[in-house]
Each structure stands twice: as C-alpha cells, then as structure tokens.
Amino acid sequence: MANTKSTNIRFNLDREIHRKAWDYLHTMDEKTFPSITSAVILAVVDYFDRYYADADAEKQKSDELLARTVAKAVEQRIEASLPAFLAGYFAGAGPVQPLQIAAADPDPPKPQVSEEDIAWDFLQDA
C-alpha cells in the first residue's frame, strides 16, 4: 500500500481569490495537469520554493549589510587609533634592524634508500 496522506480544501466562492483558485482547478489543461491533486502539489511546491528562496535572499542581503556595517565600524576605529598607536610604537622602537633570513643549505643531505626499503610487491608477473 502506498504511503499517502489526505487533506481537504474548502473554497468560499464568495471570496474572489477562492473563486479564482476554484476556476483554475476546474478549467486547467488535463494534459498538463492530469488531476487536481497534481496541480495542487505543483502549486504548493512552487509557491514555497519561491517563498523560501526569497527569504534566503533577504537573509543573505541582511547578513551582507551587517558585515559591511561591522567592517566599516572597525575600519573607522582603526583609522582613528592608528596614528596614536604608530606614534607610540615608533617612539619606543629604536633603530630598525633588517630582517635576517637564514640562507638555504647549498648541499642538503640526500636520503639513503636501500633495496629492503622498497616494496616490490606492487609489481606483478606478466
């Protein structure tokens, strides 16, 4: 037996939107929509796919706006405090020493590999 659920829909034909939905369901192309159930399922899925996509887009816009606002506030605070920080840093820094980088070993040691270290079992007899 199929795993099915059932629900009822009531249409109040005195309300314009209900009457419009009723008319659509009873004048639909039967080749495109073989049953009212298939039409309702497609309509519900399409509606909520769009609804949640719009909600996700709005949340993403809101998140981006918040990120830009926070970044701008941080940037302004850094700009405001940077001159005092740099003045204090350079006042106590003394002479600047060049960066010392270790020279690369011109003759690095070569690894020693013996016959016993090689796993020859991956070779197969032809």
Coordinates of C-alpha atoms in Angstrom, one line a residue:
M1 CA 0.0 0.0 0.0
A2 CA 1.3 3.5 -0.9
N3 CA 2.3 5.9 1.8
T4 CA -0.3 8.6 1.2
K5 CA -1.8 11.4 3.2
S6 CA -5.1 13.1 2.6
T7 CA -6.4 16.6 3.3
N8 CA -9.5 18.6 2.4
I9 CA -9.6 22.1 0.8
R10 CA -12.7 24.3 1.2
F11 CA -13.4 27.1 -1.3
N12 CA -15.6 30.0 -0.3
L13 CA -16.8 31.1 -3.7
D14 CA -17.9 34.5 -2.2
R15 CA -14.3 35.4 -1.9
E16 CA -12.5 36.5 -5.1
I17 CA -9.3 34.6 -4.5
H18 CA -11.1 31.3 -3.6
R19 CA -13.3 31.6 -6.7
K20 CA -10.3 32.2 -8.9
A21 CA -8.5 29.2 -7.5
W22 CA -11.6 27.1 -8.0
D23 CA -11.9 28.3 -11.6
Y24 CA -8.3 27.5 -12.3
L25 CA -8.6 24.0 -10.9
H26 CA -11.8 23.2 -12.9
T27 CA -10.6 24.7 -16.2
M28 CA -7.0 23.5 -16.3
D29 CA -5.4 21.7 -19.2
E30 CA -5.8 18.0 -18.4
K31 CA -2.7 17.1 -20.5
T32 CA -0.5 19.3 -18.4
F33 CA -2.3 18.6 -15.1
P34 CA -3.9 15.1 -15.1
S35 CA -5.6 15.7 -11.8
I36 CA -6.5 18.4 -9.2
T37 CA -4.1 16.6 -6.8
S38 CA -1.1 17.0 -9.2
A39 CA -2.0 20.7 -9.8
V40 CA -2.2 21.5 -6.1
I41 CA 1.0 19.6 -5.4
L42 CA 2.9 21.5 -8.1
A43 CA 1.4 24.8 -7.0
V44 CA 2.3 24.3 -3.3
V45 CA 5.8 23.2 -4.0
D46 CA 6.4 26.1 -6.5
Y47 CA 5.0 28.6 -4.0
F48 CA 7.1 27.5 -1.1
D49 CA 10.2 27.1 -3.1
R50 CA 9.9 30.7 -4.2
Y51 CA 8.9 31.8 -0.7
Y52 CA 12.0 30.2 1.0
A53 CA 14.3 31.3 -1.8
D54 CA 13.1 34.9 -1.3
A55 CA 13.5 34.5 2.5
D56 CA 17.1 33.2 2.0
A57 CA 17.9 36.0 -0.4
E58 CA 16.6 38.6 2.1
K59 CA 18.6 37.0 4.9
Q60 CA 21.8 37.0 2.7
K61 CA 21.3 40.7 1.9
S62 CA 20.8 41.4 5.6
D63 CA 23.9 39.4 6.6
E64 CA 25.9 41.2 3.9
L65 CA 24.7 44.6 5.1
L66 CA 25.6 43.7 8.7
A67 CA 29.1 42.5 7.6
R68 CA 29.7 45.8 5.7
T69 CA 28.4 47.8 8.7
V70 CA 30.7 46.0 11.1
A71 CA 33.7 46.2 8.7
K72 CA 33.1 50.0 8.3
A73 CA 32.9 50.5 12.1
V74 CA 36.2 48.5 12.6
E75 CA 37.9 50.4 9.8
Q76 CA 36.8 53.8 11.3
R77 CA 38.1 52.8 14.8
I78 CA 41.4 51.6 13.4
E79 CA 41.8 54.8 11.4
A80 CA 41.1 56.8 14.5
S81 CA 43.5 55.0 16.7
L82 CA 46.3 54.2 14.2
P83 CA 48.2 57.5 14.4
A84 CA 48.5 57.3 18.2
F85 CA 49.4 53.7 18.1
L86 CA 52.1 54.2 15.5
A87 CA 53.5 57.3 17.3
G88 CA 53.8 55.3 20.5
Y89 CA 55.4 52.3 18.6
F90 CA 58.0 54.4 16.8
A91 CA 58.8 56.5 19.8
G92 CA 59.9 53.3 21.7
A93 CA 61.1 51.2 18.8
G94 CA 64.7 52.4 18.5
P95 CA 66.7 51.7 15.3
V96 CA 65.1 49.3 12.9
Q97 CA 67.1 46.1 12.2
P98 CA 66.9 44.4 8.8
L99 CA 65.1 41.1 8.7
Q100 CA 67.5 38.2 9.0
I101 CA 66.7 35.2 6.7
A102 CA 68.7 32.0 7.1
A103 CA 70.4 31.0 3.9
A104 CA 69.3 27.8 2.2
D105 CA 71.7 24.8 2.7
P106 CA 73.6 24.7 -0.6
D107 CA 74.3 21.0 -0.3
P108 CA 71.3 19.3 1.5
P109 CA 71.8 15.7 2.7
K110 CA 70.4 13.1 0.3
P111 CA 68.2 10.3 1.7
Q112 CA 69.7 6.9 1.8
V113 CA 67.4 4.2 0.4
S114 CA 68.3 0.5 0.4
E115 CA 66.7 -2.4 -1.5
E116 CA 64.9 -3.6 1.6
D117 CA 63.1 -0.2 1.9
I118 CA 61.4 -0.6 -1.5
A119 CA 58.1 -2.5 -1.5
W120 CA 58.3 -4.5 -4.7
D121 CA 55.1 -6.5 -4.1
F122 CA 53.1 -4.0 -6.3
L123 CA 54.8 -5.4 -9.4
Q124 CA 53.1 -8.4 -10.9
D125 CA 54.4 -11.1 -13.2
A126 CA 53.3 -10.6 -16.8

